[in-house]
Amino acid sequence: MKTIDELLASGVAGQRVFVRADLNVPLDGTTITDDGRIRAVVPTVKALADAGARVVVASHLGRPKGAPDPAFSLAPAAARLGELLGADVAFATDTVGESAKAVVAGLADGQVAVVENLRFNAGETAKDDAERGAFADQLAELADVYVGDGFGAVHRKHASVFDLPGKLPHYAGYLIATEVGVLKKLTEDVKRPYAVVLGGAKVSDKLGVIDHLLEKADRILIGGGMAYTFLKAQGHEVGISLLQEDQIPAVQGYLKRAEERGVEFVLPVDVLVSAEFPDLKTKAPANPTTVAATAIPADQEGLDIGPETRKLYASKLADAATVFWNGPMGVFEHPDYAEGTKAVAQALIDSPAFTVVGGGDSAAAVRILGFDETAFGHISTGGGASLEYLEGKTLPGLAALEN
């Protein structure tokens, strides 16, 4: 795919450059609680603006129902982008309407604008090709060139991600180029030992990547809510822990395949349990109990990996040459259940390996728990996109940029 460096070399002064970013940040009202995705697109936006382009930034935020919804406005993200750029950023109160047209028309060379949430328009996410294409036509009227830099959305076949690049000269921004380069290190010519840490709530979300990684990884460490389906698949009592009964046959199949292929599957040896889910708003003390992973009481729920598991997992990562981590080890939002996720993050930092934090909740946990992001090899901005890439799937947004 062509990159932004090629675009800059050809000259962009005076051109309207549409940057499809990923500004899908978590909000508490209008307050951004994690601006990582906004910071990730700054290098691309700044390079274009410094070169004299008239930059039009677009993104989705949340899941509005194809109509304007103030709760999902990009206004806070636009304001934060301006702060990070150290420059005024204009904001259009619609996406392709009169406000967007006026704001874009008013841009001078080197100026930046953000248009309102793309998903306020039903055409953005439409399943119908014609409806999606019609919306892409409207977006194309706002620009002369397209730059894709919203890695967190490249696995979506949406108008601004898949259809619009075909209507304009198109290039990959710095973020997408970096993300793809990192993911190739996890799929092509991988340095070994290659360890994968998978957590999060549901094993069903990770089945595809487990299936694919069984052909590539040397060891797979399991934590989070999904671990209890694995423990149940081995015949252990898991109490009232999160469990996907329908996935047990698939999990048993993966455990058998791992054994046959010599892939080491590592499950928790102890867990923190409680009869009640913690209060994540008040952060009231939860007073969990530590029990063996094979002896969870029938009335208790596993909510984090235990101290012995933390040590075990750290030892399994210490000699790795490549590590990919996606998904927290427990309910990290509560301090009583954050130690497992902290331990994995610290193990990645301590390991000499090339380490990749695979976006989503893992990336949020790294920031929320106060770790230095530069201590990791790479922190992805797209959890779902990273996983689908590792599954070997074709990502519509990347395919469009490569075309």
Short mmCIF file of N, CA, C and O in Angstrom, two decimals, residues 151 154-156 162 183 384-386 388-389 393-400 402:
data_model
loop_
_atom_site.label_atom_id
_atom_site.label_comp_id
_atom_site.label_asym_id
_atom_site.label_seq_id
_atom_site.Cartn_x
_atom_site.Cartn_y
_atom_site.Cartn_z
N PHE A 151 -6.82 2.54 12.53
CA PHE A 151 -6.59 1.10 12.56
C PHE A 151 -7.69 0.35 13.31
O PHE A 151 -8.06 -0.76 12.95
N VAL A 154 -10.38 -0.83 10.80
CA VAL A 154 -10.10 -1.42 9.48
C VAL A 154 -10.73 -2.79 9.28
O VAL A 154 -10.77 -3.29 8.15
N HIS A 155 -11.24 -3.39 10.36
CA HIS A 155 -11.91 -4.69 10.19
C HIS A 155 -13.40 -4.51 9.90
O HIS A 155 -14.13 -5.50 9.82
N ARG A 156 -13.84 -3.26 9.73
CA ARG A 156 -15.24 -2.98 9.43
C ARG A 156 -15.42 -2.62 7.95
O ARG A 156 -14.66 -1.81 7.41
N PHE A 162 -14.00 1.37 3.85
CA PHE A 162 -13.90 0.46 2.72
C PHE A 162 -14.24 1.11 1.38
O PHE A 162 -13.53 0.92 0.39
N LEU A 183 2.22 -6.21 13.37
CA LEU A 183 1.48 -7.46 13.25
C LEU A 183 2.19 -8.47 12.35
O LEU A 183 2.08 -9.68 12.56
N GLY A 384 -10.00 -5.44 18.24
CA GLY A 384 -10.71 -6.31 17.30
C GLY A 384 -9.95 -6.45 15.99
O GLY A 384 -9.86 -7.56 15.43
N ALA A 385 -9.39 -5.36 15.50
CA ALA A 385 -8.64 -5.41 14.25
C ALA A 385 -7.39 -6.26 14.39
O ALA A 385 -7.04 -7.04 13.50
N SER A 386 -6.70 -6.12 15.53
CA SER A 386 -5.49 -6.92 15.76
C SER A 386 -5.82 -8.41 15.78
O SER A 386 -5.12 -9.23 15.16
N GLU A 388 -8.40 -10.00 14.45
CA GLU A 388 -8.81 -10.51 13.14
C GLU A 388 -7.61 -10.66 12.21
O GLU A 388 -7.54 -11.58 11.39
N TYR A 389 -6.65 -9.75 12.32
CA TYR A 389 -5.43 -9.88 11.52
C TYR A 389 -4.69 -11.15 11.91
O TYR A 389 -4.24 -11.92 11.05
N LYS A 393 -7.60 -13.21 8.79
CA LYS A 393 -8.71 -12.66 8.01
C LYS A 393 -8.26 -11.49 7.14
O LYS A 393 -7.29 -10.80 7.46
N THR A 394 -8.99 -11.27 6.06
CA THR A 394 -8.79 -10.08 5.24
C THR A 394 -9.53 -8.93 5.88
O THR A 394 -10.74 -9.02 6.11
N LEU A 395 -8.85 -7.84 6.18
CA LEU A 395 -9.48 -6.69 6.81
C LEU A 395 -9.90 -5.70 5.72
O LEU A 395 -9.04 -5.23 4.95
N PRO A 396 -11.18 -5.37 5.63
CA PRO A 396 -11.67 -4.53 4.53
C PRO A 396 -10.91 -3.21 4.37
O PRO A 396 -10.60 -2.80 3.25
N GLY A 397 -10.61 -2.55 5.49
CA GLY A 397 -9.93 -1.27 5.42
C GLY A 397 -8.52 -1.36 4.87
O GLY A 397 -8.07 -0.48 4.15
N LEU A 398 -7.82 -2.44 5.20
CA LEU A 398 -6.48 -2.63 4.68
C LEU A 398 -6.54 -3.04 3.21
O LEU A 398 -5.73 -2.59 2.40
N ALA A 399 -7.50 -3.89 2.87
CA ALA A 399 -7.66 -4.32 1.48
C ALA A 399 -7.93 -3.11 0.58
O ALA A 399 -7.42 -3.01 -0.55
N ALA A 400 -8.74 -2.17 1.08
CA ALA A 400 -9.07 -0.98 0.30
C ALA A 400 -7.84 -0.11 0.07
O ALA A 400 -7.67 0.48 -1.00
N GLU A 402 -4.76 -1.21 -0.01
CA GLU A 402 -3.81 -1.95 -0.86
C GLU A 402 -4.25 -1.98 -2.32
O GLU A 402 -3.43 -2.24 -3.21
#
